[in-house]
CSV table of C-alpha atoms in Angstrom, one decimal:
chain,number,residue,atom,x,y,z
A,1,MET,CA,103.5,141.4,161.8
A,2,SER,CA,100.7,143.8,160.8
A,3,LEU,CA,97.2,142.3,161.2
A,4,ILE,CA,96.3,142.9,157.6
A,5,PHE,CA,99.4,141.0,156.4
A,6,ARG,CA,98.6,138.2,158.8
A,7,LEU,CA,95.1,138.0,157.5
A,8,LEU,CA,96.4,137.9,154.0
A,9,TRP,CA,98.9,135.2,154.9
A,10,VAL,CA,96.2,133.1,156.6
A,11,PHE,CA,93.9,133.6,153.6
A,12,LEU,CA,96.5,132.8,151.0
A,13,SER,CA,98.2,129.9,152.8
A,14,GLN,CA,95.2,128.2,154.3
A,15,THR,CA,91.9,129.5,152.9
A,16,LEU,CA,92.4,130.1,149.2
A,17,GLY,CA,92.0,127.0,147.1
A,18,ARG,CA,89.8,125.1,149.6
A,19,ARG,CA,86.0,124.8,149.4
A,20,SER,CA,83.7,123.0,151.8
A,21,ARG,CA,81.0,120.7,150.5
A,22,ASP,CA,79.3,120.6,153.9
A,23,VAL,CA,77.8,123.9,155.2
A,24,PHE,CA,77.8,122.4,158.7
A,25,ALA,CA,81.4,121.2,158.7
A,26,VAL,CA,83.8,122.7,161.2
A,27,GLN,CA,86.4,124.9,159.4
A,28,ARG,CA,89.9,125.4,160.9
A,29,VAL,CA,92.7,127.9,160.5
A,30,HIS,CA,96.0,128.0,162.4
A,31,SER,CA,98.3,130.7,163.6
A,32,ARG,CA,100.7,131.6,166.4
A,33,ALA,CA,100.7,134.4,169.1
A,34,LEU,CA,103.4,137.0,168.4
A,35,PRO,CA,105.0,139.5,170.8
A,36,ASN,CA,103.0,142.4,169.3
A,37,ASP,CA,99.8,140.5,170.3
A,38,LEU,CA,100.5,140.8,174.0
A,39,ASP,CA,99.2,143.3,176.6
A,40,LEU,CA,100.8,144.4,179.9
A,41,ASN,CA,100.0,141.0,181.5
A,42,LEU,CA,102.2,139.4,178.8
A,43,HIS,CA,99.4,137.4,177.3
A,44,VAL,CA,97.3,138.0,174.1
A,45,ASN,CA,94.8,140.8,174.8
A,46,ASN,CA,91.1,140.3,174.4
A,47,GLY,CA,90.8,142.6,171.4
A,48,ARG,CA,93.5,140.7,169.5
A,49,LEU,CA,91.7,137.4,170.3
A,50,MET,CA,88.6,138.8,168.7
A,51,THR,CA,90.6,139.7,165.6
A,52,PHE,CA,91.8,136.1,165.5
A,53,ILE,CA,88.2,135.0,165.5
A,54,ASP,CA,87.7,137.2,162.4
A,55,PHE,CA,90.3,135.1,160.6
A,56,GLY,CA,88.1,132.1,161.3
A,57,ARG,CA,84.9,133.9,160.3
A,58,ILE,CA,86.4,135.0,157.0
A,59,ASP,CA,87.7,131.5,156.3
A,60,TRP,CA,84.2,130.0,157.0
A,61,LEU,CA,82.5,132.5,154.7
A,62,TRP,CA,85.0,131.7,151.9
A,63,GLN,CA,84.7,128.0,152.4
A,64,ILE,CA,81.0,127.9,151.8
A,65,GLY,CA,81.1,130.5,149.0
A,66,ALA,CA,79.4,133.3,150.8
A,67,LEU,CA,82.2,135.8,150.2
A,68,GLN,CA,82.1,135.1,146.5
A,69,GLN,CA,78.4,135.6,146.4
A,70,ALA,CA,78.7,138.8,148.4
A,71,TYR,CA,80.9,140.2,145.6
A,72,ARG,CA,78.6,139.0,142.9
A,73,GLN,CA,75.3,140.1,144.5
A,74,ARG,CA,76.6,143.2,146.3
A,75,PHE,CA,75.7,142.3,149.8
A,76,ILE,CA,77.9,142.4,153.0
A,77,PRO,CA,78.1,140.1,156.0
A,78,VAL,CA,77.3,142.0,159.2
A,79,ILE,CA,77.7,140.9,162.9
A,80,GLY,CA,74.7,141.8,165.0
A,81,ASP,CA,75.5,140.4,168.5
A,82,ILE,CA,78.3,138.5,170.2
A,83,SER,CA,78.6,136.5,173.4
A,84,VAL,CA,82.1,135.5,174.4
A,85,ARG,CA,83.6,133.4,177.3
A,86,TYR,CA,87.4,133.8,178.0
A,87,LEU,CA,88.7,130.6,179.6
A,88,LYS,CA,92.5,130.4,179.3
A,89,PRO,CA,95.3,132.9,178.5
A,90,LEU,CA,97.2,132.6,175.3
A,91,LYS,CA,101.0,133.2,175.7
A,92,VAL,CA,103.6,134.4,173.3
A,93,PHE,CA,104.6,132.0,170.5
A,94,GLU,CA,101.9,129.5,171.4
A,95,ARG,CA,100.3,128.0,168.4
A,96,PHE,CA,96.5,127.9,168.2
A,97,THR,CA,93.6,126.8,166.0
A,98,ILE,CA,90.4,128.6,165.3
A,99,GLU,CA,87.4,126.3,164.8
A,100,SER,CA,84.3,127.9,163.1
A,101,ARG,CA,80.9,126.4,162.4
A,102,VAL,CA,77.3,127.5,161.8
A,103,LEU,CA,74.8,126.4,164.4
A,104,GLY,CA,71.7,127.2,162.4
A,105,TRP,CA,69.6,130.1,161.2
A,106,ASP,CA,66.2,131.6,161.3
A,107,ALA,CA,64.5,134.1,158.8
A,108,LYS,CA,66.9,136.9,159.7
A,109,TRP,CA,69.9,135.7,161.6
A,110,GLY,CA,72.6,133.1,161.2
A,111,TYR,CA,74.1,131.7,164.4
A,112,PHE,CA,77.8,130.8,164.5
A,113,GLU,CA,80.2,129.3,167.0
A,114,HIS,CA,83.9,130.0,167.1
A,115,ARG,CA,86.4,128.2,169.3
A,116,LEU,CA,90.1,129.2,169.8
A,117,LEU,CA,92.2,126.3,171.1
A,118,LYS,CA,95.9,125.8,171.9
A,119,ASP,CA,97.8,123.0,170.3
A,120,ASN,CA,97.5,121.0,173.6
A,121,GLY,CA,93.7,121.2,173.3
A,122,ASP,CA,93.1,123.9,175.9
A,123,LEU,CA,90.1,126.0,175.1
A,124,VAL,CA,91.1,129.7,175.2
A,125,LEU,CA,87.8,131.2,174.3
A,126,LEU,CA,84.3,130.2,173.2
A,127,LEU,CA,82.3,132.8,171.1
A,128,VAL,CA,78.8,132.7,169.7
A,129,ASN,CA,77.5,135.4,167.4
A,130,ARG,CA,74.5,136.1,165.3
A,131,GLY,CA,74.9,137.9,162.0
A,132,LEU,CA,73.1,138.6,158.7
A,133,PHE,CA,73.7,139.5,155.1
A,134,TRP,CA,72.8,143.1,154.3
A,135,LYS,CA,72.0,144.4,150.8
A,136,ARG,CA,71.6,148.1,150.1
A,137,GLY,CA,68.0,148.9,149.1
A,138,THR,CA,66.5,145.6,150.3
A,139,GLY,CA,68.0,145.2,153.8
A,140,ALA,CA,68.6,141.8,155.4
A,141,MET,CA,68.6,138.9,153.0
A,142,PRO,CA,67.1,135.5,154.1
A,143,ILE,CA,70.0,133.3,155.3
A,144,ALA,CA,68.5,130.3,153.5
A,145,GLU,CA,68.6,132.2,150.3
A,146,VAL,CA,72.2,133.1,150.6
A,147,ILE,CA,73.2,129.5,151.5
A,148,ALA,CA,71.2,128.2,148.5
A,149,SER,CA,73.1,130.7,146.3
A,150,CYS,CA,76.3,129.1,147.5
A,151,GLY,CA,75.2,125.8,146.1
A,152,PHE,CA,73.6,124.3,149.2
A,153,VAL,CA,70.1,124.0,147.8
A,154,GLY,CA,67.4,122.5,150.0
A,155,ILE,CA,69.5,122.7,153.1
A,156,VAL,CA,67.3,123.2,156.2
A,157,SER,CA,68.6,124.7,159.5
A,158,PRO,CA,68.8,122.3,162.4
A,159,ALA,CA,67.0,123.2,165.6
A,160,LEU,CA,69.0,125.8,167.5
A,161,PRO,CA,70.2,124.8,170.9
A,162,ALA,CA,67.8,125.9,173.6
A,163,TRP,CA,70.3,128.3,175.2
A,164,VAL,CA,71.0,130.0,171.8
A,165,GLN,CA,67.2,130.5,171.3
A,166,THR,CA,67.0,132.0,174.8
A,167,TRP,CA,70.0,134.2,174.1
A,168,SER,CA,68.6,135.5,170.8
A,169,ARG,CA,65.2,136.1,172.3
A,170,SER,CA,66.7,138.1,175.2
A,171,LEU,CA,68.5,140.3,172.7
A,172,ASP,CA,65.3,140.9,170.8
A,173,GLU,CA,63.5,141.8,174.0
A,174,ALA,CA,66.3,144.1,175.1
A,175,ARG,CA,66.2,145.9,171.7
A,176,ALA,CA,62.4,146.3,171.9
A,177,ALA,CA,62.7,147.7,175.5
A,178,GLN,CA,65.4,150.1,174.3
A,179,LYS,CA,63.1,151.3,171.4
A,180,ALA,CA,60.2,151.8,173.8
A,181,GLU,CA,62.4,153.8,176.2
A,182,LEU,CA,63.6,156.0,173.4
A,183,ALA,CA,60.1,156.6,172.2
A,184,ALA,CA,58.9,157.5,175.7
A,185,THR,CA,61.7,160.0,176.3
A,186,SER,CA,61.3,161.6,172.9
A,187,GLU,CA,57.5,162.0,173.2
A,188,PRO,CA,57.7,165.0,175.6
A,189,VAL,CA,60.2,166.6,173.3
A,190,ILE,CA,57.9,166.2,170.4
A,191,GLN,CA,55.0,167.6,172.4
A,192,GLN,CA,57.1,170.5,173.5
A,193,GLN,CA,58.1,171.2,169.9
A,194,ALA,CA,54.5,171.0,168.8
A,195,GLY,CA,53.5,173.4,171.6
A,196,ASP,CA,56.3,175.8,170.6
A,197,GLN,CA,55.1,175.7,167.0
A,198,ARG,CA,51.5,176.5,168.1
A,199,ILE,CA,52.7,179.4,170.2
A,200,GLU,CA,54.8,180.7,167.3
A,201,HIS,CA,51.7,180.4,165.0
A,202,GLN,CA,49.5,182.2,167.5
A,203,VAL,CA,52.0,185.0,168.1
A,204,GLY,CA,52.5,185.4,164.3
A,205,ALA,CA,48.7,185.5,163.8
A,206,ALA,CA,48.4,188.2,166.6
A,207,LEU,CA,51.1,190.3,165.0
A,208,ARG,CA,49.6,190.0,161.6
A,209,GLU,CA,46.2,191.0,163.1
A,210,ASP,CA,47.7,194.0,164.9
A,211,ALA,CA,49.4,195.1,161.7
A,212,ALA,CA,46.2,194.9,159.8
A,213,VAL,CA,44.3,196.9,162.4
A,214,GLY,CA,47.1,199.5,162.3
A,215,ARG,CA,46.8,199.8,158.6
A,216,LEU,CA,43.0,200.3,158.9
A,217,GLN,CA,43.4,203.0,161.5
A,218,VAL,CA,46.0,204.8,159.3
A,219,ASP,CA,43.7,204.6,156.3
A,220,ALA,CA,40.7,205.9,158.3
A,221,GLY,CA,42.8,208.9,159.6
A,222,VAL,CA,43.9,209.8,156.1
A,223,GLY,CA,40.3,209.6,154.8
């Protein structure tokens, strides 16, 4: 079955018509591994598992009302970073459940946990991501503002687990180091371009000066 049709089936059969009254509640959707989900090792490939997690993410966004607000306010949910741990293989025709919940948020990011479990309780993967809501013209929207617009007014984020804070901080530090590295490598190029422009200006000035002297000499000879 095509993934888009599976997504529509999950949405229509399990998501549509339900609405969570608790932003911190665990949301669940169910599906089954099919033959076209398998790789050469005859288990569901990692990329397909990530797509299954998208089913859970979309379900969670709908349950709290964020997708509806995204349509009304013209913003989009965007994933920034992901950390995933693969623990068990998922075989053909095995049924599974995707559990999704929000861990908390700060001024910019929301932090989410997704678990994919077999019907026997085996944990196939554990995934944590941080994402935001992006609006053209204004950029990232405060997570608390989006959650309040969904009807959860006055809800405060719980303290994030220490390891999530460390993970997020390490990502910010890596991004800052990357920006510094790019700036350092681009500086010589900028200086070279500036030097080339100065040389071009000097050469142009010299040519204009030579042309002016030539005209003066011609005028003097004619006189």
